């Protein structure tokens, strides 16, 4: 069976639903520190689990005979800046608990998400390569960079089959944003549909690498289903899809909502965004395990407007 830790988060929610579709509801155990979206809770087994609680993780792995773990629990970039030590403990302790279960042979395969946040201000910003200088300036980025090094170490030294992707900003509508710097690209759709206006916390020209959720989920399933010998990078794979600025996204939304207005009030998250790449070279993932994205800016925008409109209607009817 499969265990998802952090199943109620932005990626965890849709990853759980997809894995249940593929493997069957009872084969995928969802867990998180609190309950999540109704669609997730009613679709299969759920356990309340703190990702840093090693004995409880071990108990659940044994209870359900877990063979694969997707560790999706983490504190994201903006929130982590407000609680550095809490973020470090959550992001790192949870990873060590799972890597050690792999080392003991209790679980056979691990997915652990990294992020383009591992890159820093000294990293070349355009088409950032797979292997390049990375001096992250955020707690979140430091924890992801360190986590990558530990994944590569456990793979090389103990043969642990851990696989990882450096996610860009992920855009989706099934869950609300979770404390990320890229979350303006989610909020903007809700505000555009509700008020035809949005005040962006990033500047108009803050270009960032982004990806629609379905592409991120497809990449996660693809890398975990690939034969082990194809996964040559055991730190974490660069993954890119689209790259845009708040202004470019606003112009795309205006093709659908004519009177949509955007204003800009950059806050502390602008400095985080400026430290990250604007686009990613993911040619290594494409050649190693056949990655390719399907959602460009236009398709992402129409899909988000449709999805957010539906969820606003559902909430209105509740
Ligand atoms: C964040 N959404 O903003 C996450 C992600 C690349 C950004 O890591 O922190």
JSON list of N, CA and C in Angstrom, two decimals, residues 116 119 123-130 132 168 206-210 238-244 273 276-282:
[
{"chain": "A", "resi": 116, "resn": "UNK", "atom": "N", "xyz": [12.03, 24.81, -6.64]},
{"chain": "A", "resi": 116, "resn": "UNK", "atom": "CA", "xyz": [12.96, 25.74, -7.29]},
{"chain": "A", "resi": 116, "resn": "UNK", "atom": "C", "xyz": [13.48, 26.75, -6.25]},
{"chain": "A", "resi": 119, "resn": "UNK", "atom": "N", "xyz": [17.30, 27.29, -5.37]},
{"chain": "A", "resi": 119, "resn": "UNK", "atom": "CA", "xyz": [18.18, 28.23, -6.05]},
{"chain": "A", "resi": 119, "resn": "UNK", "atom": "C", "xyz": [18.17, 29.57, -5.32]},
{"chain": "A", "resi": 123, "resn": "UNK", "atom": "N", "xyz": [22.28, 32.26, -8.51]},
{"chain": "A", "resi": 123, "resn": "UNK", "atom": "CA", "xyz": [21.99, 31.27, -9.56]},
{"chain": "A", "resi": 123, "resn": "UNK", "atom": "C", "xyz": [21.53, 32.00, -10.83]},
{"chain": "A", "resi": 124, "resn": "UNK", "atom": "N", "xyz": [22.08, 31.66, -12.01]},
{"chain": "A", "resi": 124, "resn": "UNK", "atom": "CA", "xyz": [21.57, 32.25, -13.26]},
{"chain": "A", "resi": 124, "resn": "UNK", "atom": "C", "xyz": [20.05, 32.04, -13.36]},
{"chain": "A", "resi": 125, "resn": "UNK", "atom": "N", "xyz": [19.31, 33.12, -13.67]},
{"chain": "A", "resi": 125, "resn": "UNK", "atom": "CA", "xyz": [17.85, 33.07, -13.54]},
{"chain": "A", "resi": 125, "resn": "UNK", "atom": "C", "xyz": [17.11, 32.49, -14.73]},
{"chain": "A", "resi": 126, "resn": "UNK", "atom": "N", "xyz": [17.70, 32.65, -15.92]},
{"chain": "A", "resi": 126, "resn": "UNK", "atom": "CA", "xyz": [16.96, 32.19, -17.11]},
{"chain": "A", "resi": 126, "resn": "UNK", "atom": "C", "xyz": [17.37, 30.76, -17.46]},
{"chain": "A", "resi": 127, "resn": "UNK", "atom": "N", "xyz": [16.36, 29.91, -17.63]},
{"chain": "A", "resi": 127, "resn": "UNK", "atom": "CA", "xyz": [16.62, 28.51, -17.99]},
{"chain": "A", "resi": 127, "resn": "UNK", "atom": "C", "xyz": [17.65, 27.90, -17.04]},
{"chain": "A", "resi": 128, "resn": "UNK", "atom": "N", "xyz": [17.39, 28.05, -15.74]},
{"chain": "A", "resi": 128, "resn": "UNK", "atom": "CA", "xyz": [18.32, 27.56, -14.72]},
{"chain": "A", "resi": 128, "resn": "UNK", "atom": "C", "xyz": [18.64, 26.08, -14.94]},
{"chain": "A", "resi": 129, "resn": "UNK", "atom": "N", "xyz": [19.91, 25.72, -15.05]},
{"chain": "A", "resi": 129, "resn": "UNK", "atom": "CA", "xyz": [20.28, 24.33, -15.35]},
{"chain": "A", "resi": 129, "resn": "UNK", "atom": "C", "xyz": [20.09, 23.38, -14.16]},
{"chain": "A", "resi": 130, "resn": "UNK", "atom": "N", "xyz": [20.15, 22.07, -14.44]},
{"chain": "A", "resi": 130, "resn": "UNK", "atom": "CA", "xyz": [19.98, 21.04, -13.40]},
{"chain": "A", "resi": 130, "resn": "UNK", "atom": "C", "xyz": [21.06, 21.17, -12.34]},
{"chain": "A", "resi": 132, "resn": "UNK", "atom": "N", "xyz": [23.96, 23.58, -10.88]},
{"chain": "A", "resi": 132, "resn": "UNK", "atom": "CA", "xyz": [24.39, 24.99, -10.94]},
{"chain": "A", "resi": 132, "resn": "UNK", "atom": "C", "xyz": [24.55, 25.47, -9.51]},
{"chain": "A", "resi": 168, "resn": "UNK", "atom": "N", "xyz": [8.12, 23.82, -9.43]},
{"chain": "A", "resi": 168, "resn": "UNK", "atom": "CA", "xyz": [7.99, 25.29, -9.53]},
{"chain": "A", "resi": 168, "resn": "UNK", "atom": "C", "xyz": [6.74, 25.70, -8.76]},
{"chain": "A", "resi": 206, "resn": "UNK", "atom": "N", "xyz": [7.74, 40.39, -11.74]},
{"chain": "A", "resi": 206, "resn": "UNK", "atom": "CA", "xyz": [8.35, 39.26, -11.00]},
{"chain": "A", "resi": 206, "resn": "UNK", "atom": "C", "xyz": [8.08, 37.95, -11.73]},
{"chain": "A", "resi": 207, "resn": "UNK", "atom": "N", "xyz": [8.99, 37.58, -12.65]},
{"chain": "A", "resi": 207, "resn": "UNK", "atom": "CA", "xyz": [8.81, 36.34, -13.44]},
{"chain": "A", "resi": 207, "resn": "UNK", "atom": "C", "xyz": [9.20, 35.13, -12.59]},
{"chain": "A", "resi": 208, "resn": "UNK", "atom": "N", "xyz": [8.33, 34.11, -12.58]},
{"chain": "A", "resi": 208, "resn": "UNK", "atom": "CA", "xyz": [8.61, 32.89, -11.81]},
{"chain": "A", "resi": 208, "resn": "UNK", "atom": "C", "xyz": [8.23, 31.66, -12.63]},
{"chain": "A", "resi": 209, "resn": "UNK", "atom": "N", "xyz": [8.91, 30.53, -12.39]},
{"chain": "A", "resi": 209, "resn": "UNK", "atom": "CA", "xyz": [8.53, 29.28, -13.04]},
{"chain": "A", "resi": 209, "resn": "UNK", "atom": "C", "xyz": [7.27, 28.73, -12.39]},
{"chain": "A", "resi": 210, "resn": "UNK", "atom": "N", "xyz": [6.30, 28.34, -13.22]},
{"chain": "A", "resi": 210, "resn": "UNK", "atom": "CA", "xyz": [5.01, 27.89, -12.70]},
{"chain": "A", "resi": 210, "resn": "UNK", "atom": "C", "xyz": [4.56, 26.62, -13.43]},
{"chain": "A", "resi": 238, "resn": "UNK", "atom": "N", "xyz": [15.19, 19.11, -11.79]},
{"chain": "A", "resi": 238, "resn": "UNK", "atom": "CA", "xyz": [14.55, 20.35, -12.25]},
{"chain": "A", "resi": 238, "resn": "UNK", "atom": "C", "xyz": [13.29, 20.00, -13.02]},
{"chain": "A", "resi": 239, "resn": "UNK", "atom": "N", "xyz": [12.23, 20.79, -12.80]},
{"chain": "A", "resi": 239, "resn": "UNK", "atom": "CA", "xyz": [11.00, 20.58, -13.58]},
{"chain": "A", "resi": 239, "resn": "UNK", "atom": "C", "xyz": [10.42, 21.95, -13.91]},
{"chain": "A", "resi": 240, "resn": "UNK", "atom": "N", "xyz": [10.17, 22.17, -15.19]},
{"chain": "A", "resi": 240, "resn": "UNK", "atom": "CA", "xyz": [9.60, 23.46, -15.58]},
{"chain": "A", "resi": 240, "resn": "UNK", "atom": "C", "xyz": [8.37, 23.22, -16.43]},
{"chain": "A", "resi": 241, "resn": "UNK", "atom": "N", "xyz": [7.62, 24.26, -16.69]},
{"chain": "A", "resi": 241, "resn": "UNK", "atom": "CA", "xyz": [6.46, 24.17, -17.58]},
{"chain": "A", "resi": 241, "resn": "UNK", "atom": "C", "xyz": [6.26, 25.56, -18.20]},
{"chain": "A", "resi": 242, "resn": "UNK", "atom": "N", "xyz": [5.70, 26.50, -17.39]},
{"chain": "A", "resi": 242, "resn": "UNK", "atom": "CA", "xyz": [5.47, 27.85, -17.90]},
{"chain": "A", "resi": 242, "resn": "UNK", "atom": "C", "xyz": [6.22, 28.86, -17.03]},
{"chain": "A", "resi": 243, "resn": "UNK", "atom": "N", "xyz": [6.44, 30.04, -17.57]},
{"chain": "A", "resi": 243, "resn": "UNK", "atom": "CA", "xyz": [7.09, 31.09, -16.78]},
{"chain": "A", "resi": 243, "resn": "UNK", "atom": "C", "xyz": [6.36, 32.39, -17.14]},
{"chain": "A", "resi": 244, "resn": "UNK", "atom": "N", "xyz": [5.90, 33.10, -16.11]},
{"chain": "A", "resi": 244, "resn": "UNK", "atom": "CA", "xyz": [5.21, 34.36, -16.41]},
{"chain": "A", "resi": 244, "resn": "UNK", "atom": "C", "xyz": [5.33, 35.32, -15.24]},
{"chain": "A", "resi": 273, "resn": "UNK", "atom": "N", "xyz": [10.79, 36.12, -4.09]},
{"chain": "A", "resi": 273, "resn": "UNK", "atom": "CA", "xyz": [10.62, 35.87, -5.53]},
{"chain": "A", "resi": 273, "resn": "UNK", "atom": "C", "xyz": [11.85, 36.31, -6.33]},
{"chain": "A", "resi": 276, "resn": "UNK", "atom": "N", "xyz": [14.69, 33.83, -6.65]},
{"chain": "A", "resi": 276, "resn": "UNK", "atom": "CA", "xyz": [14.45, 32.56, -7.37]},
{"chain": "A", "resi": 276, "resn": "UNK", "atom": "C", "xyz": [14.63, 32.73, -8.86]},
{"chain": "A", "resi": 277, "resn": "UNK", "atom": "N", "xyz": [14.79, 31.63, -9.62]},
{"chain": "A", "resi": 277, "resn": "UNK", "atom": "CA", "xyz": [14.89, 31.72, -11.07]},
{"chain": "A", "resi": 277, "resn": "UNK", "atom": "C", "xyz": [13.59, 32.25, -11.70]},
{"chain": "A", "resi": 278, "resn": "UNK", "atom": "N", "xyz": [13.71, 32.69, -12.97]},
{"chain": "A", "resi": 278, "resn": "UNK", "atom": "CA", "xyz": [12.47, 33.09, -13.66]},
{"chain": "A", "resi": 278, "resn": "UNK", "atom": "C", "xyz": [12.00, 31.97, -14.59]},
{"chain": "A", "resi": 279, "resn": "UNK", "atom": "N", "xyz": [12.95, 31.08, -14.99]},
{"chain": "A", "resi": 279, "resn": "UNK", "atom": "CA", "xyz": [12.55, 29.91, -15.80]},
{"chain": "A", "resi": 279, "resn": "UNK", "atom": "C", "xyz": [13.55, 28.78, -15.57]},
{"chain": "A", "resi": 280, "resn": "UNK", "atom": "N", "xyz": [13.11, 27.55, -15.87]},
{"chain": "A", "resi": 280, "resn": "UNK", "atom": "CA", "xyz": [13.89, 26.37, -15.49]},
{"chain": "A", "resi": 280, "resn": "UNK", "atom": "C", "xyz": [14.21, 25.52, -16.72]},
{"chain": "A", "resi": 281, "resn": "UNK", "atom": "N", "xyz": [15.44, 25.03, -16.82]},
{"chain": "A", "resi": 281, "resn": "UNK", "atom": "CA", "xyz": [15.82, 24.06, -17.85]},
{"chain": "A", "resi": 281, "resn": "UNK", "atom": "C", "xyz": [15.58, 22.66, -17.28]},
{"chain": "A", "resi": 282, "resn": "UNK", "atom": "N", "xyz": [14.58, 21.96, -17.79]},
{"chain": "A", "resi": 282, "resn": "UNK", "atom": "CA", "xyz": [14.27, 20.62, -17.28]},
{"chain": "A", "resi": 282, "resn": "UNK", "atom": "C", "xyz": [14.60, 19.54, -18.30]}
]
